[in-house]
PDB file of C-alpha atoms in Angstrom:
ATOM      1  CA  LEU A   1       0.379  -0.053  -0.390  1.00  0.00           C
ATOM      2  CA  SER A   2       3.053   1.774   0.814  1.00  0.00           C
ATOM      3  CA  SER A   3       3.984   1.168  -2.791  1.00  0.00           C
ATOM      4  CA  LEU A   4       0.723   2.858  -3.943  1.00  0.00           C
ATOM      5  CA  VAL A   5       0.641   5.427  -2.232  1.00  0.00           C
ATOM      6  CA  LYS A   6       3.987   6.592  -2.130  1.00  0.00           C
ATOM      7  CA  PRO A   7       3.895   9.106   0.888  1.00  0.00           C
ATOM      8  CA  SER A   8       6.160  12.245   1.838  1.00  0.00           C
ATOM      9  CA  LEU A   9       5.438  11.595   4.992  1.00  0.00           C
ATOM     10  CA  SER A  10       3.914   8.672   7.844  1.00  0.00           C
ATOM     11  CA  ILE A  11       3.162   8.770  11.168  1.00  0.00           C
ATOM     12  CA  ILE A  12       3.899   5.375  13.476  1.00  0.00           C
ATOM     13  CA  THR A  13       1.572   5.896  16.446  1.00  0.00           C
ATOM     14  CA  SER A  14       2.810   2.896  19.133  1.00  0.00           C
ATOM     15  CA  ILE A  15       4.556   0.112  18.939  1.00  0.00           C
ATOM     16  CA  GLY A  16       3.063  -2.944  20.752  1.00  0.00           C
ATOM     17  CA  SER A  17       1.177  -6.192  21.695  1.00  0.00           C
ATOM     18  CA  SER A  18      -0.790  -6.835  19.218  1.00  0.00           C
ATOM     19  CA  HIS A  19      -0.026  -9.210  16.675  1.00  0.00           C
ATOM     20  CA  LEU A  20       3.306 -10.811  19.268  1.00  0.00           C
ATOM     21  CA  GLU A  21       1.032 -14.353  18.056  1.00  0.00           C
ATOM     22  CA  SER A  22       1.786 -14.086  14.108  1.00  0.00           C
ATOM     23  CA  LEU A  23       4.882 -11.768  14.463  1.00  0.00           C
ATOM     24  CA  GLY A  24       6.667 -13.290  17.083  1.00  0.00           C
ATOM     25  CA  SER A  25       8.157 -10.197  18.682  1.00  0.00           C
ATOM     26  CA  TYR A  26       7.953  -6.858  19.897  1.00  0.00           C
ATOM     27  CA  ASP A  27      11.129  -6.018  17.432  1.00  0.00           C
ATOM     28  CA  ASN A  28       9.417  -7.919  14.682  1.00  0.00           C
ATOM     29  CA  ILE A  29       6.197  -5.733  14.459  1.00  0.00           C
ATOM     30  CA  ARG A  30       8.207  -2.951  14.663  1.00  0.00           C
ATOM     31  CA  LYS A  31      10.390  -4.178  11.744  1.00  0.00           C
ATOM     32  CA  GLU A  32       6.762  -4.364  10.113  1.00  0.00           C
ATOM     33  CA  LYS A  33       4.997  -1.108  11.096  1.00  0.00           C
ATOM     34  CA  LEU A  34       8.397   0.568   9.042  1.00  0.00           C
ATOM     35  CA  ASP A  35       7.661  -1.136   6.046  1.00  0.00           C
ATOM     36  CA  ILE A  36       5.663   1.817   5.464  1.00  0.00           C
ATOM     37  CA  LEU A  37       8.437   3.636   4.820  1.00  0.00           C
ATOM     38  CA  THR A  38       9.729   1.039   1.607  1.00  0.00           C
ATOM     39  CA  GLY A  39       6.633   3.134  -0.088  1.00  0.00           C
ATOM     40  CA  GLU A  40       8.563   6.219   0.344  1.00  0.00           C
ATOM     41  CA  ASP A  41      11.749   8.648  -0.379  1.00  0.00           C
ATOM     42  CA  LYS A  42      14.702   8.430   1.479  1.00  0.00           C
ATOM     43  CA  GLY A  43      14.783  11.781   3.724  1.00  0.00           C
ATOM     44  CA  ASN A  44      10.795  12.716   3.872  1.00  0.00           C
ATOM     45  CA  ILE A  45       9.732  12.477   7.456  1.00  0.00           C
ATOM     46  CA  ILE A  46       7.897   9.566   9.488  1.00  0.00           C
ATOM     47  CA  ILE A  47       6.467  11.102  12.509  1.00  0.00           C
ATOM     48  CA  LEU A  48       7.376   8.500  16.323  1.00  0.00           C
ATOM     49  CA  ASP A  49       6.592   7.727  19.951  1.00  0.00           C
ATOM     50  CA  GLY A  50       9.264   9.847  21.929  1.00  0.00           C
ATOM     51  CA  ASP A  51       8.535   8.079  24.987  1.00  0.00           C
ATOM     52  CA  SER A  52       8.741   4.257  23.438  1.00  0.00           C
ATOM     53  CA  GLU A  53      11.763   2.727  23.566  1.00  0.00           C
ATOM     54  CA  TYR A  54      11.081   0.891  20.383  1.00  0.00           C
ATOM     55  CA  GLU A  55      10.520   4.249  19.002  1.00  0.00           C
ATOM     56  CA  TYR A  56      13.093   6.654  20.540  1.00  0.00           C
ATOM     57  CA  SER A  57      15.787   3.536  19.268  1.00  0.00           C
ATOM     58  CA  LEU A  58      15.571   4.569  16.253  1.00  0.00           C
ATOM     59  CA  LYS A  59      16.971   7.844  15.842  1.00  0.00           C
ATOM     60  CA  ASN A  60      19.534   8.293  13.307  1.00  0.00           C
ATOM     61  CA  ARG A  61      20.081   5.102  12.409  1.00  0.00           C
ATOM     62  CA  LEU A  62      16.131   5.860   9.715  1.00  0.00           C
ATOM     63  CA  GLU A  63      17.117   7.267   6.385  1.00  0.00           C
ATOM     64  CA  HIS A  64      14.852   9.452   6.500  1.00  0.00           C
ATOM     65  CA  LYS A  65      13.625  11.717   8.868  1.00  0.00           C
ATOM     66  CA  THR A  66      12.170  10.993  12.338  1.00  0.00           C
ATOM     67  CA  ILE A  67      10.609  13.437  14.411  1.00  0.00           C
ATOM     68  CA  TYR A  68       9.156  12.595  18.020  1.00  0.00           C
ATOM     69  CA  CYS A  69       6.153  13.562  20.210  1.00  0.00           C
ATOM     70  CA  GLY A  70       5.680  12.773  23.225  1.00  0.00           C
ATOM     71  CA  THR A  71       4.220  13.874  26.800  1.00  0.00           C
ATOM     72  CA  VAL A  72       7.103  13.108  28.447  1.00  0.00           C
ATOM     73  CA  ASN A  73      10.901  13.147  26.667  1.00  0.00           C
ATOM     74  CA  ASN A  74      12.356  16.376  26.573  1.00  0.00           C
ATOM     75  CA  GLU A  75      14.599  15.783  23.551  1.00  0.00           C
ATOM     76  CA  CYS A  76      10.957  15.189  21.541  1.00  0.00           C
ATOM     77  CA  ASP A  77      10.345  17.738  18.119  1.00  0.00           C
ATOM     78  CA  PHE A  78       7.130  17.857  19.528  1.00  0.00           C
ATOM     79  CA  LYS A  79       5.608  17.792  22.967  1.00  0.00           C
ATOM     80  CA  ALA A  80       2.853  17.795  25.011  1.00  0.00           C
ATOM     81  CA  GLU A  81       2.532  19.924  28.239  1.00  0.00           C
ATOM     82  CA  ASN A  82       0.635  21.291  30.933  1.00  0.00           C
ATOM     83  CA  ILE A  83      -2.168  17.566  30.433  1.00  0.00           C
ATOM     84  CA  GLN A  84      -5.756  18.919  32.211  1.00  0.00           C
ATOM     85  CA  ALA A  85      -8.651  15.977  31.796  1.00  0.00           C
ATOM     86  CA  LEU A  86     -12.064  17.450  31.339  1.00  0.00           C
ATOM     87  CA  CYS A  87     -15.202  15.642  31.043  1.00  0.00           C
ATOM     88  CA  PHE A  88     -14.816  14.130  27.486  1.00  0.00           C
ATOM     89  CA  ASN A  89     -12.071  16.950  26.179  1.00  0.00           C
ATOM     90  CA  THR A  90      -8.792  17.529  27.030  1.00  0.00           C
ATOM     91  CA  ILE A  91      -6.644  20.432  27.423  1.00  0.00           C
ATOM     92  CA  TYR A  92      -2.771  20.778  26.714  1.00  0.00           C
ATOM     93  CA  ASP A  93       0.092  22.538  25.317  1.00  0.00           C
ATOM     94  CA  ALA A  94       1.449  21.820  21.556  1.00  0.00           C
ATOM     95  CA  VAL A  95       5.007  22.692  22.460  1.00  0.00           C
ATOM     96  CA  TRP A  96       7.998  22.763  19.102  1.00  0.00           C
ATOM     97  CA  ASN A  97      10.588  25.155  18.720  1.00  0.00           C
ATOM     98  CA  ASN A  98       9.572  28.225  20.090  1.00  0.00           C
ATOM     99  CA  PHE A  99       6.278  27.718  19.753  1.00  0.00           C
ATOM    100  CA  ARG A 100       3.717  26.669  21.735  1.00  0.00           C
ATOM    101  CA  GLN A 101      -0.305  26.314  20.810  1.00  0.00           C
ATOM    102  CA  ARG A 102      -2.991  25.402  23.590  1.00  0.00           C
ATOM    103  CA  ILE A 103      -5.081  22.159  22.349  1.00  0.00           C
ATOM    104  CA  VAL A 104      -8.668  20.971  22.327  1.00  0.00           C
ATOM    105  CA  LEU A 105      -9.415  17.742  22.100  1.00  0.00           C
ATOM    106  CA  PRO A 106     -12.525  16.231  22.679  1.00  0.00           C
ATOM    107  CA  ALA A 107     -11.146  12.786  23.489  1.00  0.00           C
ATOM    108  CA  GLU A 108      -9.715  11.632  26.790  1.00  0.00           C
ATOM    109  CA  GLY A 109      -6.401   9.495  27.892  1.00  0.00           C
ATOM    110  CA  LEU A 110      -2.960  10.464  26.890  1.00  0.00           C
ATOM    111  CA  HIS A 111      -3.714   7.571  24.353  1.00  0.00           C
ATOM    112  CA  ASN A 112      -5.479  10.032  22.153  1.00  0.00           C
ATOM    113  CA  VAL A 113      -3.086  13.425  23.346  1.00  0.00           C
ATOM    114  CA  LYS A 114      -0.610  11.906  21.636  1.00  0.00           C
ATOM    115  CA  ASN A 115      -1.728  10.351  18.142  1.00  0.00           C
ATOM    116  CA  SER A 116      -3.603  14.076  18.505  1.00  0.00           C
ATOM    117  CA  LEU A 117       0.486  15.589  19.003  1.00  0.00           C
ATOM    118  CA  CYS A 118       1.816  13.388  15.795  1.00  0.00           C
ATOM    119  CA  ALA A 119      -2.077  14.682  14.037  1.00  0.00           C
ATOM    120  CA  PHE A 120      -0.810  18.040  14.954  1.00  0.00           C
ATOM    121  CA  ALA A 121       2.322  17.510  14.192  1.00  0.00           C
ATOM    122  CA  ALA A 122       2.620  16.916  10.408  1.00  0.00           C
ATOM    123  CA  GLY A 123      -0.182  19.858   9.906  1.00  0.00           C
ATOM    124  CA  ILE A 124       2.469  21.818  11.266  1.00  0.00           C
ATOM    125  CA  LEU A 125       5.193  19.623   8.957  1.00  0.00           C
ATOM    126  CA  CYS A 126       2.421  19.901   5.857  1.00  0.00           C
ATOM    127  CA  GLY A 127       2.998  23.977   6.091  1.00  0.00           C
ATOM    128  CA  ILE A 128      -0.863  23.712   8.052  1.00  0.00           C
ATOM    129  CA  ARG A 129      -1.332  27.269  10.500  1.00  0.00           C
ATOM    130  CA  PRO A 130      -0.957  25.740  13.920  1.00  0.00           C
ATOM    131  CA  GLU A 131      -4.441  27.713  14.541  1.00  0.00           C
ATOM    132  CA  ASN A 132      -6.355  25.965  11.667  1.00  0.00           C
ATOM    133  CA  ALA A 133      -4.325  22.632  12.423  1.00  0.00           C
ATOM    134  CA  ALA A 134      -5.212  23.067  16.273  1.00  0.00           C
ATOM    135  CA  SER A 135      -9.498  24.254  15.158  1.00  0.00           C
ATOM    136  CA  ALA A 136      -9.693  20.777  12.813  1.00  0.00           C
ATOM    137  CA  ILE A 137      -8.586  18.146  15.832  1.00  0.00           C
ATOM    138  CA  ALA A 138     -11.306  20.382  17.628  1.00  0.00           C
ATOM    139  CA  ARG A 139     -13.376  18.822  15.470  1.00  0.00           C
ATOM    140  CA  PHE A 140     -12.577  15.556  16.537  1.00  0.00           C
ATOM    141  CA  THR A 141     -14.797  12.292  17.020  1.00  0.00           C
ATOM    142  CA  PRO A 142     -13.630   9.385  17.240  1.00  0.00           C
ATOM    143  CA  THR A 143     -15.550   6.568  14.541  1.00  0.00           C
ATOM    144  CA  GLY A 144     -17.950   3.414  15.752  1.00  0.00           C
ATOM    145  CA  ASP A 145     -16.836   1.939  19.596  1.00  0.00           C
ATOM    146  CA  ARG A 146     -13.520   3.593  20.210  1.00  0.00           C
ATOM    147  CA  GLN A 147     -13.412   5.151  22.992  1.00  0.00           C
ATOM    148  CA  ARG A 148     -16.834   6.791  22.591  1.00  0.00           C
ATOM    149  CA  ILE A 149     -18.845   8.546  25.380  1.00  0.00           C
ATOM    150  CA  TYR A 150     -21.904   8.816  26.293  1.00  0.00           C
ATOM    151  CA  THR A 151     -24.337   9.295  29.451  1.00  0.00           C
ATOM    152  CA  THR A 152     -27.775   7.817  28.955  1.00  0.00           C
ATOM    153  CA  ASN A 153     -30.165   7.446  32.575  1.00  0.00           C
ATOM    154  CA  ASN A 154     -27.507   8.775  34.158  1.00  0.00           C
ATOM    155  CA  ILE A 155     -25.102   6.216  34.005  1.00  0.00           C
ATOM    156  CA  THR A 156     -21.612   7.298  31.606  1.00  0.00           C
ATOM    157  CA  VAL A 157     -21.236   4.049  29.482  1.00  0.00           C
ATOM    158  CA  ILE A 158     -17.551   4.095  27.739  1.00  0.00           C
ATOM    159  CA  ALA A 159     -17.521   1.963  24.701  1.00  0.00           C
ATOM    160  CA  ASP A 160     -14.089   0.827  23.526  1.00  0.00           C
ATOM    161  CA  CYS A 161     -15.195  -2.107  21.441  1.00  0.00           C
ATOM    162  CA  TYR A 162     -13.906  -2.182  18.880  1.00  0.00           C
ATOM    163  CA  ASN A 163     -10.609  -4.109  19.701  1.00  0.00           C
ATOM    164  CA  ALA A 164      -8.034  -4.857  22.393  1.00  0.00           C
ATOM    165  CA  SER A 165      -4.316  -4.639  23.634  1.00  0.00           C
ATOM    166  CA  PRO A 166      -2.473  -5.022  26.692  1.00  0.00           C
ATOM    167  CA  GLU A 167      -1.304  -1.895  25.787  1.00  0.00           C
ATOM    168  CA  SER A 168      -5.055  -0.232  24.791  1.00  0.00           C
ATOM    169  CA  MET A 169      -6.778  -1.583  28.267  1.00  0.00           C
ATOM    170  CA  LYS A 170      -4.341  -0.356  30.180  1.00  0.00           C
ATOM    171  CA  ALA A 171      -5.121   3.529  28.156  1.00  0.00           C
ATOM    172  CA  ALA A 172      -8.897   2.721  28.720  1.00  0.00           C
ATOM    173  CA  PHE A 173      -8.341   2.013  32.277  1.00  0.00           C
ATOM    174  CA  GLY A 174      -6.524   5.742  32.946  1.00  0.00           C
ATOM    175  CA  VAL A 175     -10.040   7.073  31.778  1.00  0.00           C
ATOM    176  CA  LEU A 176     -12.286   4.633  33.721  1.00  0.00           C
ATOM    177  CA  ALA A 177      -9.969   5.779  36.564  1.00  0.00           C
ATOM    178  CA  SER A 178     -10.076   9.597  36.089  1.00  0.00           C
ATOM    179  CA  LYS A 179     -14.748   9.533  36.613  1.00  0.00           C
ATOM    180  CA  ASN A 180     -16.227  10.111  39.813  1.00  0.00           C
ATOM    181  CA  GLY A 181     -18.942   7.428  41.183  1.00  0.00           C
ATOM    182  CA  ARG A 182     -18.643   3.941  40.569  1.00  0.00           C
ATOM    183  CA  LYS A 183     -17.329   1.304  38.229  1.00  0.00           C
ATOM    184  CA  ILE A 184     -18.061  -1.207  36.376  1.00  0.00           C
ATOM    185  CA  ALA A 185     -15.318  -2.987  33.569  1.00  0.00           C
ATOM    186  CA  VAL A 186     -16.865  -5.638  31.824  1.00  0.00           C
ATOM    187  CA  LEU A 187     -13.943  -6.936  29.311  1.00  0.00           C
ATOM    188  CA  GLY A 188     -13.064  -9.261  26.747  1.00  0.00           C
ATOM    189  CA  ASP A 189     -10.598 -11.763  25.351  1.00  0.00           C
ATOM    190  CA  MET A 190      -7.574 -10.213  23.912  1.00  0.00           C
ATOM    191  CA  LEU A 191      -6.689 -11.572  20.722  1.00  0.00           C
ATOM    192  CA  GLU A 192      -3.562 -12.773  18.487  1.00  0.00           C
ATOM    193  CA  LEU A 193      -1.473 -12.618  21.761  1.00  0.00           C
ATOM    194  CA  GLY A 194       0.895 -15.613  21.187  1.00  0.00           C
ATOM    195  CA  LYS A 195       2.852 -17.751  24.318  1.00  0.00           C
ATOM    196  CA  ASP A 196       2.954 -15.402  27.073  1.00  0.00           C
ATOM    197  CA  GLU A 197      -1.332 -14.909  27.111  1.00  0.00           C
ATOM    198  CA  LYS A 198      -1.640 -15.883  30.372  1.00  0.00           C
ATOM    199  CA  ARG A 199       0.705 -13.419  31.438  1.00  0.00           C
ATOM    200  CA  PHE A 200      -1.129 -11.043  29.526  1.00  0.00           C
ATOM    201  CA  HIS A 201      -4.516 -11.111  30.903  1.00  0.00           C
ATOM    202  CA  THR A 202      -3.582 -12.098  34.234  1.00  0.00           C
ATOM    203  CA  GLU A 203      -1.307  -8.983  34.903  1.00  0.00           C
ATOM    204  CA  ASN A 204      -4.175  -6.704  33.010  1.00  0.00           C
ATOM    205  CA  ALA A 205      -6.826  -8.491  35.304  1.00  0.00           C
ATOM    206  CA  ARG A 206      -4.956  -7.185  38.002  1.00  0.00           C
ATOM    207  CA  LEU A 207      -4.683  -3.941  36.682  1.00  0.00           C
ATOM    208  CA  ALA A 208      -8.949  -3.028  35.689  1.00  0.00           C
ATOM    209  CA  ALA A 209      -9.000  -5.004  40.339  1.00  0.00           C
ATOM    210  CA  GLN A 210      -6.605  -1.495  40.759  1.00  0.00           C
ATOM    211  CA  THR A 211      -9.835   0.794  39.394  1.00  0.00           C
ATOM    212  CA  ALA A 212     -13.312  -0.440  38.835  1.00  0.00           C
ATOM    213  CA  ASP A 213     -15.535  -1.987  41.870  1.00  0.00           C
ATOM    214  CA  ILE A 214     -17.100  -4.674  39.783  1.00  0.00           C
ATOM    215  CA  LEU A 215     -15.544  -6.848  36.818  1.00  0.00           C
ATOM    216  CA  ILE A 216     -17.496  -8.841  34.501  1.00  0.00           C
ATOM    217  CA  PHE A 217     -14.379 -10.898  32.465  1.00  0.00           C
ATOM    218  CA  ILE A 218     -16.083 -12.353  29.206  1.00  0.00           C
ATOM    219  CA  GLY A 219     -14.025 -15.774  26.316  1.00  0.00           C
ATOM    220  CA  SER A 220     -11.738 -18.094  27.011  1.00  0.00           C
ATOM    221  CA  PHE A 221      -9.750 -16.555  29.413  1.00  0.00           C
ATOM    222  CA  ALA A 222     -13.068 -15.266  32.107  1.00  0.00           C
ATOM    223  CA  ASN A 223     -11.666 -17.849  34.345  1.00  0.00           C
ATOM    224  CA  LEU A 224      -8.450 -17.087  34.759  1.00  0.00           C
ATOM    225  CA  CYS A 225      -8.823 -13.344  35.814  1.00  0.00           C
ATOM    226  CA  LYS A 226     -11.656 -14.129  37.606  1.00  0.00           C
ATOM    227  CA  ASP A 227      -8.853 -16.766  39.607  1.00  0.00           C
ATOM    228  CA  THR A 228      -6.085 -14.314  39.184  1.00  0.00           C
ATOM    229  CA  LEU A 229      -8.484 -11.825  42.024  1.00  0.00           C
ATOM    230  CA  PRO A 230      -9.851 -14.263  45.333  1.00  0.00           C
ATOM    231  CA  ASP A 231      -9.691 -11.227  47.081  1.00  0.00           C
ATOM    232  CA  LYS A 232     -11.314  -9.293  45.262  1.00  0.00           C
ATOM    233  CA  LYS A 233     -15.759 -10.231  46.026  1.00  0.00           C
ATOM    234  CA  GLU A 234     -17.214  -8.510  43.115  1.00  0.00           C
ATOM    235  CA  VAL A 235     -15.576 -10.742  40.357  1.00  0.00           C
ATOM    236  CA  TYR A 236     -17.383 -12.849  38.181  1.00  0.00           C
ATOM    237  CA  ALA A 237     -16.983 -14.751  34.753  1.00  0.00           C
ATOM    238  CA  TYR A 238     -18.291 -16.093  31.669  1.00  0.00           C
ATOM    239  CA  ASN A 239     -17.742 -17.310  28.020  1.00  0.00           C
ATOM    240  CA  THR A 240     -18.479 -15.923  24.953  1.00  0.00           C
ATOM    241  CA  ASP A 241     -21.157 -17.015  24.615  1.00  0.00           C
ATOM    242  CA  ASP A 242     -22.725 -16.591  27.684  1.00  0.00           C
ATOM    243  CA  LYS A 243     -22.384 -12.789  26.821  1.00  0.00           C
ATOM    244  CA  LYS A 244     -27.237 -12.750  27.484  1.00  0.00           C
ATOM    245  CA  ASN A 245     -26.660 -14.094  30.622  1.00  0.00           C
ATOM    246  CA  ALA A 246     -23.717 -11.695  31.823  1.00  0.00           C
ATOM    247  CA  ALA A 247     -26.192  -8.950  30.687  1.00  0.00           C
ATOM    248  CA  ALA A 248     -28.972 -10.155  32.811  1.00  0.00           C
ATOM    249  CA  LEU A 249     -25.903  -9.321  35.416  1.00  0.00           C
ATOM    250  CA  LEU A 250     -24.683  -6.201  34.758  1.00  0.00           C
ATOM    251  CA  ILE A 251     -28.468  -5.328  34.393  1.00  0.00           C
ATOM    252  CA  SER A 252     -29.720  -6.208  37.896  1.00  0.00           C
ATOM    253  CA  ILE A 253     -26.259  -4.441  39.013  1.00  0.00           C
ATOM    254  CA  MET A 254     -25.816  -1.167  36.909  1.00  0.00           C
ATOM    255  CA  LYS A 255     -27.886   1.528  38.714  1.00  0.00           C
ATOM    256  CA  PRO A 256     -27.083   5.640  38.223  1.00  0.00           C
ATOM    257  CA  GLY A 257     -23.946   7.441  38.612  1.00  0.00           C
ATOM    258  CA  ASP A 258     -21.949   4.116  37.439  1.00  0.00           C
ATOM    259  CA  ILE A 259     -19.538   4.462  34.479  1.00  0.00           C
ATOM    260  CA  ILE A 260     -19.060   1.511  33.081  1.00  0.00           C
ATOM    261  CA  LEU A 261     -16.524   0.331  30.499  1.00  0.00           C
ATOM    262  CA  PHE A 262     -16.888  -2.351  27.761  1.00  0.00           C
ATOM    263  CA  LYS A 263     -13.688  -2.927  26.615  1.00  0.00           C
ATOM    264  CA  GLY A 264     -12.382  -6.294  24.412  1.00  0.00           C
ATOM    265  CA  SER A 265     -11.276  -7.792  20.757  1.00  0.00           C
ATOM    266  CA  ARG A 266     -13.271  -7.763  18.176  1.00  0.00           C
ATOM    267  CA  ARG A 267     -13.980 -11.354  17.800  1.00  0.00           C
ATOM    268  CA  ILE A 268     -15.485 -11.474  21.039  1.00  0.00           C
ATOM    269  CA  HIS A 269     -18.077  -8.310  20.371  1.00  0.00           C
ATOM    270  CA  ILE A 270     -18.519  -6.326  23.685  1.00  0.00           C
ATOM    271  CA  ASP A 271     -20.771  -4.372  21.914  1.00  0.00           C
ATOM    272  CA  ASP A 272     -23.336  -7.278  22.726  1.00  0.00           C
ATOM    273  CA  ILE A 273     -23.866  -6.799  25.656  1.00  0.00           C
ATOM    274  CA  ILE A 274     -23.550  -2.868  25.371  1.00  0.00           C
ATOM    275  CA  LYS A 275     -26.920  -4.091  23.207  1.00  0.00           C
ATOM    276  CA  GLU A 276     -28.816  -6.561  25.961  1.00  0.00           C
ATOM    277  CA  ALA A 277     -28.062  -3.960  27.742  1.00  0.00           C
ATOM    278  CA  ALA A 278     -29.817  -1.315  25.613  1.00  0.00           C
ATOM    279  CA  LEU A 279     -26.825   1.564  27.050  1.00  0.00           C
TER     280      LEU A 279
END
């Protein structure tokens, strides 16, 4: 595809655990993602995550001009500073060279800050005025169930079940943790993780337990996740084909003021529970 498009600028937003099953290692995932450069002329631009060791380690090693975006690494070319999480929005300053632009992002989570900063940087590098790039970001709307946040019957729903990986789960828990109220997490399996899939699921269960008051696990790893948390009282496990009973449980326990996160790999169809619970 890159050879057909021949981009003058490319972006790799993250290198994570997704596709470990088929690619085998993080190094192979990085190599596969760098294939985006095959259609790009040498000397053109690649935007990378400056907070990621797998991406920042590429500094001065590519034949392309590398531009780094991040929130932590002070060596980044574009950095997000003064990040403020608000209800349904995030405000931050995009800082580059000696310039600063206030960004109002209609999305939550540090991962979305990084993604929008990459988009902002791409705009600047393509000659778009900073205020116009910021205005475009302010009109962003998520598609499908990619962290779609809304309120119904005084219940806040975080529908983030288009797909899932350990990294995106952690990001979703961060958004859930920022909300005030009783927190329920409905979590499906994470797929394509390879030989360490059990470890990823148990680690994810422990991380979820730090944020959610009630946990409902769905899928082949549901019982494993539940057994990982013997001291957690309100933990439930259902098979993938038992989502109707999971929805019935959710209906029986949810109440106004709750925040409910729905997250899982696409093939688990966690969105079925949202529909069944009429949320």
